[in-house]
Rosetta silent file (secondary structure, phi, psi, omega in degrees, C-alpha in Angstrom):
SEQUENCE: MERAGEAGWVRMYTNIPMVTRIFTTASVLVTLASHFEFVSPFDLYLNPYVILHRHQYWRILTAFLFAGQISFGTVFNLVFMYRYSRILEEHSFQRTSDYCVMVIFLIVVVFGLSAAFTDLIFLNNAFTHAILYIWCRRNPMTRVVILGVMSFSANFVPFVLFGLTLLTGGPMSSDLVSIAAGHAYYFLEDVFPQQEGGFRILKTPNFLRVLFENEVEPSQPQQNIAEENIEGQDVNNNNLIDGRLAPDMHPLLAENGLG
SCORE:     score description
SCORE:     0.000 S_00000001
   1 L     0.000  -38.615 -179.419   91.728  104.325   90.350 S_00000001
   2 H   -65.650  -42.082  179.258   90.689  101.615   92.804 S_00000001
   3 H   -63.989  -38.703  178.691   87.151  101.533   91.417 S_00000001
   4 H   -64.267  -39.909  178.197   88.508  101.325   87.880 S_00000001
   5 H   -65.157  -41.996  178.390   90.735   98.448   88.931 S_00000001
   6 H   -63.414  -42.183  178.896   87.845   96.661   90.615 S_00000001
   7 H   -62.565  -36.370  178.721   85.671   97.164   87.550 S_00000001
   8 H   -64.751  -42.296  178.708   88.477   95.736   85.415 S_00000001
   9 H   -66.506  -39.462  177.474   88.698   92.582   87.516 S_00000001
  10 H   -63.215  -43.005  179.068   84.920   92.174   87.459 S_00000001
  11 H   -64.429  -38.942  178.391   84.915   92.621   83.685 S_00000001
  12 H   -61.781  -42.771 -179.050   87.743   90.139   83.357 S_00000001
  13 H   -67.135  -46.259 -177.581   85.783   87.570   85.376 S_00000001
  14 H   -70.548  -20.104  177.477   82.495   88.062   83.548 S_00000001
  15 L   -79.582  -10.955  176.182   84.275   87.857   80.185 S_00000001
  16 L   -67.251  133.543  178.712   85.377   84.301   80.937 S_00000001
  17 L   -54.121  148.837 -166.125   83.241   81.862   78.911 S_00000001
  18 H   -58.445  -50.990 -175.538   80.402   80.451   80.988 S_00000001
  19 H   -65.207  -44.861  177.042   81.364   76.779   81.362 S_00000001
  20 H   -60.971  -41.271 -179.948   85.013   77.581   82.057 S_00000001
  21 H   -62.983  -45.215 -178.078   83.966   80.262   84.557 S_00000001
  22 H   -66.741  -46.783 -175.967   81.629   77.936   86.445 S_00000001
  23 H   -67.938  -43.026 -179.524   84.005   74.967   86.559 S_00000001
  24 H   -65.785  -43.274  178.661   87.081   77.018   87.503 S_00000001
  25 H   -60.960  -44.951  179.584   85.194   78.943   90.193 S_00000001
  26 H   -62.816  -40.142  178.933   83.812   75.726   91.666 S_00000001
  27 H   -63.228  -44.217  179.211   87.298   74.163   91.671 S_00000001
  28 H   -63.388  -44.305 -177.780   88.790   77.160   93.479 S_00000001
  29 H   -65.072  -43.861  179.857   85.976   77.228   96.055 S_00000001
  30 H   -65.384  -41.924  179.892   86.152   73.491   96.804 S_00000001
  31 H   -65.025  -42.511  177.873   89.947   73.603   97.084 S_00000001
  32 H   -67.382  -38.371  178.359   89.830   76.632   99.402 S_00000001
  33 H   -60.214  -38.368  176.721   87.061   75.045  101.483 S_00000001
  34 H   -70.183  -40.720 -178.395   89.310   72.065  102.085 S_00000001
  35 H   -62.208  -40.444 -179.116   92.320   74.259  102.837 S_00000001
  36 L   -90.679   11.364  172.319   90.439   76.237  105.498 S_00000001
  37 L    63.506   29.681  169.527   88.979   72.999  106.890 S_00000001
  38 L   -75.161  -25.141  178.607   85.357   73.763  106.097 S_00000001
  39 L  -146.765  148.030 -178.899   85.292   70.326  104.512 S_00000001
  40 L   -92.588  144.018  174.393   87.628   67.356  104.711 S_00000001
  41 H   -57.894  -24.106  177.968   89.282   65.807  101.644 S_00000001
  42 H   -67.285  -18.553  176.847   87.924   62.499  102.965 S_00000001
  43 H   -93.567    0.277 -174.092   84.454   63.804  102.069 S_00000001
  44 L  -113.854  -25.563 -169.057   85.542   64.736   98.541 S_00000001
  45 L   -73.076  161.477 -178.688   87.518   61.849   97.102 S_00000001
  46 L   -74.971  121.362  176.729   86.241   59.277   94.616 S_00000001
  47 L  -142.649   94.708 -175.791   84.860   56.175   96.325 S_00000001
  48 H   -55.897  -36.498 -179.037   82.506   54.124   94.117 S_00000001
  49 H   -64.028  -46.692 -179.453   81.330   51.958   97.030 S_00000001
  50 H   -65.973  -37.620  178.933   80.323   54.962   99.129 S_00000001
  51 H   -62.294  -45.079 -175.075   78.688   56.623   96.125 S_00000001
  52 H   -78.410  -41.532 -171.352   76.578   53.562   95.326 S_00000001
  53 H   -97.157  -24.009  177.935   75.764   52.239   98.791 S_00000001
  54 L  -111.249    2.394  173.715   75.711   55.396  100.905 S_00000001
  55 L    58.505   37.452  176.020   74.352   57.629   98.136 S_00000001
  56 L   -91.733   69.918 -171.237   77.069   60.258   98.467 S_00000001
  57 L   -69.651  -18.765 -179.972   76.645   61.335   94.870 S_00000001
  58 L   -62.697  -22.105 -178.765   78.408   64.654   95.357 S_00000001
  59 H   -62.984  -24.972  178.546   81.715   62.779   95.257 S_00000001
  60 H   -60.343  -38.567  179.879   81.273   62.360   91.497 S_00000001
  61 H   -87.889  -42.803 -175.185   81.778   66.122   91.104 S_00000001
  62 H   -65.992  -26.299  176.011   84.056   66.908   94.046 S_00000001
  63 H   -64.083  -27.690  177.145   86.597   64.344   92.839 S_00000001
  64 H   -87.213  -31.580 -173.083   86.947   66.555   89.742 S_00000001
  65 H   -82.771  -32.602 -177.869   86.756   69.909   91.510 S_00000001
  66 L   -74.179  120.552 -174.905   89.286   69.341   94.303 S_00000001
  67 L   -96.931   -4.276  179.480   92.717   70.308   92.957 S_00000001
  68 L   116.197  175.607  176.887   94.765   69.270   96.009 S_00000001
  69 L   -64.211  144.881 -176.404   96.320   70.900   99.042 S_00000001
  70 L   -60.218  123.461  177.753   97.239   74.547   98.478 S_00000001
  71 L  -161.626  174.110  177.538  100.700   74.798   96.951 S_00000001
  72 H   -60.933  -40.937  179.938  102.420   76.377   93.974 S_00000001
  73 H   -63.135  -38.376  179.343  101.683   73.246   91.938 S_00000001
  74 H   -66.504  -46.305  178.527   97.986   73.363   92.836 S_00000001
  75 H   -62.202  -42.430  179.549   97.640   77.028   91.889 S_00000001
  76 H   -61.028  -42.934 -178.064   99.572   76.407   88.690 S_00000001
  77 H   -66.159  -37.061  177.940   97.325   73.470   87.779 S_00000001
  78 H   -65.663  -43.753  177.679   94.174   75.550   88.353 S_00000001
  79 H   -65.215  -39.790  177.824   95.485   78.365   86.136 S_00000001
  80 H   -59.506  -47.445  178.274   96.589   75.782   83.583 S_00000001
  81 H   -62.058  -43.968 -179.632   93.095   74.231   83.511 S_00000001
  82 H   -60.354  -46.214 -173.797   91.488   77.666   83.263 S_00000001
  83 H   -64.371  -48.600 -173.784   93.635   78.842   80.375 S_00000001
  84 H   -79.797  -25.286  170.264   93.244   75.858   78.083 S_00000001
  85 H   -66.202  -42.150  179.364   89.597   75.347   78.922 S_00000001
  86 H   -65.045  -42.715  179.604   88.998   78.990   78.017 S_00000001
  87 H   -59.958  -45.471  179.436   90.934   78.694   74.776 S_00000001
  88 H   -62.922  -47.446 -175.716   88.902   75.654   73.727 S_00000001
  89 H   -65.185  -36.505 -177.414   85.567   77.180   74.689 S_00000001
  90 H   -79.827  -36.654 -168.359   86.264   80.497   72.964 S_00000001
  91 H  -111.983  -21.174 -175.893   87.979   79.319   69.786 S_00000001
  92 L  -106.837   -6.224 -178.398   87.061   75.692   69.102 S_00000001
  93 L  -130.173  133.921  179.601   83.331   75.735   69.850 S_00000001
  94 L   -80.848  -23.621 -175.313   80.661   77.889   68.276 S_00000001
  95 L  -133.021  142.984  178.479   78.173   77.332   71.093 S_00000001
  96 H   -61.180  -38.386 -178.400   78.453   77.109   74.853 S_00000001
  97 H   -62.246  -36.021  177.986   76.096   74.132   74.916 S_00000001
  98 H   -66.610  -39.136  177.836   78.442   72.125   72.672 S_00000001
  99 H   -67.728  -35.785  176.719   81.349   72.807   75.002 S_00000001
 100 H   -61.340  -39.189  176.660   79.179   71.771   77.943 S_00000001
 101 H   -61.930  -40.997  178.244   78.582   68.439   76.191 S_00000001
 102 H   -61.391  -45.044 -179.431   82.353   67.984   75.852 S_00000001
 103 H   -62.384  -45.184  178.789   82.873   68.652   79.564 S_00000001
 104 H   -62.030  -42.222  179.024   80.103   66.227   80.536 S_00000001
 105 H   -60.885  -46.201 -179.918   81.516   63.578   78.193 S_00000001
 106 H   -63.383  -41.198  178.453   85.013   63.934   79.672 S_00000001
 107 H   -60.650  -45.343 -178.938   83.659   63.756   83.223 S_00000001
 108 H   -63.772  -46.282 -176.166   81.711   60.569   82.439 S_00000001
 109 H   -70.603  -45.384  178.920   84.611   58.843   80.665 S_00000001
 110 H   -61.849  -42.705  178.255   87.302   59.891   83.150 S_00000001
 111 H   -62.030  -47.859 -177.771   85.069   58.850   86.040 S_00000001
 112 H   -62.720  -46.565  179.872   84.205   55.509   84.472 S_00000001
 113 H   -65.684  -40.828 -178.507   87.774   54.597   83.540 S_00000001
 114 H   -66.749  -42.960 -178.913   89.154   55.728   86.895 S_00000001
 115 H   -68.920  -34.463 -174.421   86.554   53.856   88.932 S_00000001
 116 H   -86.504  -33.841 -168.159   86.850   50.663   86.884 S_00000001
 117 H  -124.201   -7.278 -175.772   90.569   50.373   86.165 S_00000001
 118 L  -131.510  175.166  174.465   92.611   52.629   88.481 S_00000001
 119 L  -108.646   21.858  177.628   93.014   53.627   92.105 S_00000001
 120 L   -64.533  136.169  178.487   92.735   57.359   91.385 S_00000001
 121 L  -115.681  -17.370  173.323   90.734   59.186   94.036 S_00000001
 122 L  -127.429  133.180 -166.554   91.020   62.756   92.718 S_00000001
 123 L  -116.842    8.917 -178.755   90.431   63.384   89.030 S_00000001
 124 H   -60.770  -41.942 -177.826   91.128   67.092   88.494 S_00000001
 125 H   -67.302  -42.769  178.784   94.534   66.418   86.943 S_00000001
 126 H   -64.415  -40.076  178.180   93.237   63.719   84.575 S_00000001
 127 H   -63.567  -44.525  179.944   90.359   65.976   83.500 S_00000001
 128 H   -61.478  -43.191 -179.386   92.718   68.887   82.887 S_00000001
 129 H   -72.234  -24.743  173.188   95.064   66.782   80.770 S_00000001
 130 H   -67.317  -39.748  174.530   92.110   65.436   78.770 S_00000001
 131 H   -61.532  -44.145  178.055   91.283   69.054   77.877 S_00000001
 132 H   -59.146  -41.152 -179.485   94.939   69.533   76.930 S_00000001
 133 H   -59.197  -45.615 -179.436   94.780   66.436   74.703 S_00000001
 134 H   -64.900  -42.073  177.505   91.816   67.829   72.760 S_00000001
 135 H   -60.294  -42.674 -179.149   93.517   71.217   72.402 S_00000001
 136 H   -64.182  -41.516 -179.487   96.663   69.516   71.095 S_00000001
 137 H   -69.625  -28.988  179.981   94.761   67.440   68.532 S_00000001
 138 H   -88.215   -9.133  176.510   92.881   70.481   67.277 S_00000001
 139 L  -133.867   59.315 -167.849   96.048   72.576   67.026 S_00000001
 140 L   -67.159  -24.636 -175.821   98.571   69.943   65.920 S_00000001
 141 L   -93.416   -4.024  176.754  101.082   72.292   64.283 S_00000001
 142 L   -66.509  133.407 -179.043  101.434   74.682   67.221 S_00000001
 143 E   -85.388  135.107  178.703  104.949   74.446   68.634 S_00000001
 144 E  -124.625  128.641 -179.577  105.297   73.731   72.345 S_00000001
 145 E   -99.134  126.683 -178.512  108.592   74.106   74.195 S_00000001
 146 E  -102.587  124.832  178.743  109.175   71.691   77.069 S_00000001
 147 L    56.930   22.443  178.628  111.355   72.817   79.973 S_00000001
 148 L    71.630    9.324 -175.021  112.699   75.599   77.755 S_00000001
 149 L  -124.219  -55.235 -173.731  114.799   73.082   75.817 S_00000001
 150 E   -95.412  133.245 -179.777  112.801   70.622   73.730 S_00000001
 151 E  -113.281  131.319 -178.948  110.362   71.797   71.072 S_00000001
 152 E  -135.247  155.467  167.126  107.527   69.591   69.829 S_00000001
 153 E   -68.272  144.952 -176.143  104.419   69.911   67.733 S_00000001
 154 H   -56.590  -28.594 -178.415  101.396   70.078   70.027 S_00000001
 155 H   -57.877  -26.510 -176.429  100.157   66.786   68.590 S_00000001
 156 H   -98.230   -7.564 -172.313  102.922   64.948   70.475 S_00000001
 157 H   -58.644  -46.496 -179.568  102.715   66.808   73.796 S_00000001
 158 H   -57.611  -34.642 -178.335  100.390   64.371   75.653 S_00000001
 159 H   -79.699  -29.611  173.373  102.711   61.489   74.824 S_00000001
 160 H   -65.804  -42.084  177.475  105.792   63.495   75.784 S_00000001
 161 H   -62.959  -38.569  177.139  104.184   64.182   79.154 S_00000001
 162 H   -63.636  -40.743  177.515  103.449   60.483   79.509 S_00000001
 163 H   -63.304  -39.180  177.166  107.094   59.743   78.752 S_00000001
 164 H   -64.513  -36.454  176.610  108.192   62.248   81.396 S_00000001
 165 H   -63.102  -41.597  177.784  105.910   60.523   83.890 S_00000001
 166 H   -62.875  -44.216 -177.124  107.583   57.215   83.090 S_00000001
 167 H   -66.643  -33.934 -177.339  111.071   58.695   83.452 S_00000001
 168 H   -90.754   -1.146  178.432  110.295   60.342   86.781 S_00000001
 169 L    75.072   20.662  179.208  108.563   57.282   88.201 S_00000001
 170 L   -79.393  168.693  178.702  105.209   59.018   88.570 S_00000001
 171 L   -67.945  130.898 -177.082  101.819   57.278   88.393 S_00000001
 172 L   -86.922  -18.327 -171.269  100.876   56.459   84.820 S_00000001
 173 H   -61.366  -40.175 -178.755   97.166   55.900   85.417 S_00000001
 174 H   -64.442  -42.584  178.694   96.204   59.589   85.344 S_00000001
 175 H   -65.229  -42.062 -179.252   97.998   60.166   82.027 S_00000001
 176 H   -64.838  -41.625  178.723   96.504   57.027   80.472 S_00000001
 177 H   -64.603  -42.752 -178.729   92.987   57.972   81.555 S_00000001
 178 H   -65.498  -40.528  178.672   93.356   61.521   80.225 S_00000001
 179 H   -65.788  -43.439 -179.919   94.680   60.318   76.861 S_00000001
 180 H   -63.535  -45.496 -179.056   91.901   57.737   76.537 S_00000001
 181 H   -66.585  -46.535  179.770   89.155   60.207   77.441 S_00000001
 182 H   -62.169  -42.436 -178.799   90.525   62.995   75.253 S_00000001
 183 H   -69.560  -34.938  177.782   91.023   60.691   72.282 S_00000001
 184 H   -59.712  -44.705  178.379   87.540   59.205   72.658 S_00000001
 185 H   -66.584  -45.794 -178.732   86.021   62.675   72.339 S_00000001
 186 H   -58.288  -43.044 -178.964   88.345   63.673   69.508 S_00000001
 187 H   -66.877  -46.038 -176.208   87.509   60.518   67.541 S_00000001
 188 H   -69.350  -31.010 -174.597   83.739   60.750   68.048 S_00000001
 189 H   -98.018  -35.899 -172.493   83.541   64.470   67.301 S_00000001
 190 H  -109.535  -25.267 -174.605   86.318   65.203   64.785 S_00000001
 191 H  -102.185  -59.332 -174.923   87.233   61.926   63.079 S_00000001
 192 H   -57.941  -42.829  179.331   84.248   59.589   62.808 S_00000001
 193 H   -61.799  -21.560 -179.430   81.793   62.204   61.392 S_00000001
 194 H   -87.414   -9.095  179.529   84.269   62.834   58.527 S_00000001
 195 L   -78.615  158.572  176.755   84.429   59.168   57.547 S_00000001
 196 L   -61.440  124.204 -177.483   82.253   57.709   54.806 S_00000001
 197 L    81.196    3.209 -178.869   78.920   56.945   56.404 S_00000001
 198 L   -77.393  163.881  179.093   79.965   58.754   59.571 S_00000001
 199 L  -157.961  164.759  179.455   77.738   60.983   61.649 S_00000001
 200 L   -77.766  122.536  178.660   77.837   62.994   64.861 S_00000001
 201 L   -89.177  -40.089 -176.213   77.237   60.799   67.876 S_00000001
 202 L   -87.964   72.127  179.474   77.617   63.450   70.568 S_00000001
 203 L   -81.876  140.731 -178.747   74.634   65.595   69.662 S_00000001
 204 L   -77.168  123.903  179.384   73.769   68.452   71.978 S_00000001
 205 L   -63.327  150.192 -178.458   70.378   67.951   73.688 S_00000001
 206 H   -62.502  -32.928 -177.063   67.758   70.615   73.089 S_00000001
 207 H   -66.311  -28.643  175.708   67.406   71.362   76.799 S_00000001
 208 H   -71.861  -36.581  177.568   71.047   72.483   76.888 S_00000001
 209 H   -64.326  -39.297  177.769   70.451   74.794   73.947 S_00000001
 210 H   -68.032  -39.834 -178.935   67.472   76.280   75.804 S_00000001
 211 H   -61.578  -40.342 -178.933   69.508   76.520   79.002 S_00000001
 212 L   -95.287   65.412  169.499   72.256   78.477   77.269 S_00000001
 213 L    60.967   41.378  173.831   70.156   81.406   76.006 S_00000001
 214 L    50.831   51.499 -179.966   68.114   79.556   73.389 S_00000001
 215 L   -62.799  146.884  179.759   71.063   78.901   71.103 S_00000001
 216 L  -117.308  163.181  178.052   70.233   78.151   67.488 S_00000001
 217 L   -64.347  137.994  177.944   71.998   76.111   64.855 S_00000001
 218 L   -66.291  149.429 -177.697   74.732   78.077   63.026 S_00000001
 219 L   -71.821  -23.800 -179.158   73.934   79.095   59.457 S_00000001
 220 L  -121.437  148.792 -179.838   77.221   77.675   58.179 S_00000001
 221 L   -64.610  151.944 -179.949   78.864   74.337   58.985 S_00000001
 222 L   -66.650  140.809  178.940   81.617   74.262   61.570 S_00000001
 223 L   -70.461  159.871  176.123   85.113   74.488   60.177 S_00000001
 224 L   -76.182   85.909 -173.386   87.493   71.603   60.479 S_00000001
 225 H   -71.901   -8.434  177.010   89.095   72.985   63.594 S_00000001
 226 H   -67.106  -17.622 -176.306   91.403   70.014   63.848 S_00000001
 227 H  -110.721    3.209 -176.580   93.549   71.707   61.215 S_00000001
 228 L  -109.374  153.312  174.970   93.415   75.313   62.360 S_00000001
 229 L   -94.559  159.659  179.203   95.514   77.181   64.896 S_00000001
 230 L   -69.994  129.713 -175.892   94.024   79.457   67.491 S_00000001
 231 L   -63.416  127.123  174.332   93.663   82.929   66.079 S_00000001
 232 L    77.602    5.989 -178.366   96.139   85.364   67.478 S_00000001
 233 L   -82.077  134.696  178.631   97.828   82.863   69.793 S_00000001
 234 L   -88.369  108.931 -176.035  101.519   83.367   70.358 S_00000001
 235 H   -66.144  -19.555  178.620  103.103   79.942   70.083 S_00000001
 236 H   -68.357  -16.125  179.562  106.166   81.195   71.932 S_00000001
 237 H   -84.940   -5.790 -178.423  104.026   81.318   75.087 S_00000001
 238 L   -86.140   72.086  179.053  103.417   77.547   75.009 S_00000001
 239 E  -105.343  139.784  178.189  106.216   76.648   77.389 S_00000001
 240 E  -102.345  127.894  175.999  106.178   73.615   79.624 S_00000001
 241 E  -115.624  120.295 -178.005  107.580   73.896   83.129 S_00000001
 242 L    53.412   40.522  175.117  108.044   70.602   84.962 S_00000001
 243 L    83.263    9.459  179.408  105.821   68.898   82.431 S_00000001
 244 E  -128.691  149.781  179.361  103.028   71.487   82.432 S_00000001
 245 E   -73.363  128.557 -179.687  102.168   74.280   80.036 S_00000001
 246 E   -80.696  119.404 -177.825  103.063   77.661   81.491 S_00000001
 247 L   -76.570  140.054  175.573  100.039   79.979   81.231 S_00000001
 248 L  -106.924  109.963 -174.752  100.543   83.495   79.927 S_00000001
 249 L   -89.681  -10.162 -173.521   98.032   85.788   81.646 S_00000001
 250 H   -58.654  -43.980  179.418   99.195   89.069   80.089 S_00000001
 251 H   -60.964  -37.588 -179.639   96.804   89.052   77.085 S_00000001
 252 H   -69.182  -38.698  177.538   93.824   88.458   79.378 S_00000001
 253 H   -66.574  -41.777 -177.046   94.888   91.234   81.745 S_00000001
 254 H   -64.759  -41.050 -175.243   95.550   93.653   78.884 S_00000001
 255 H   -69.893  -14.986  178.540   92.190   93.128   77.208 S_00000001
 256 L  -109.664   17.064  175.821   90.467   94.042   80.468 S_00000001
 257 L    74.185   22.147 -176.893   92.526   97.158   81.156 S_00000001
 258 L  -114.368   -2.892 -177.139   94.661   95.537   83.859 S_00000001
 259 L   -77.187    0.000    0.000   97.889   94.955   81.995 S_00000001
């Protein structure tokens, strides 16, 4: 029974889409490394001056990977990022390389906006909410319940969260950066190509297609995923607790024989 359980967990891990698996694993490892004092948060945070003048380029990534000091909120945020990143990668993208382009685009935009206009030093939360923004725009009719009381179409969720930040006196910069980055990708990928004379700006480089198992162009054009809901998703599971979507892990456990 123990071996079967171990095999189930291994299968569950390997079944996670590649980009989501790599990013989530790296986030967990960096966060744990800080918790056990293998590395200091002072060596991880975003500092443009140190990056440019002391050539500590790793900070560009660690600012996204470090999720904060270990707490219930940190664990929740990591699971939250994992779930919605996985949903996007599995259901909204036909190729892993295309999803990798989205992740790189969000990292570049969130980093640029944060370094130029805000005092944010850790960007995991802004990156996660940018992913949420894209999911909401591509599934606009999915109902999301906030705090078990208020129900909204997913299209409005990022702005509801921003409103909650205002009401609670929290920092607005992270929400603004995530909305700007998410909308920039959504416009360039889903809106502008559909306009008269429009075209795809964010084209996937060939080296990424080669990197991800020599992917080839699909035989049929991609569907307008901005208007479709995720297949088989239970909208009743989209509950927000304290302003965050509560992840439902049961389907993932069940499909790997662990439920």
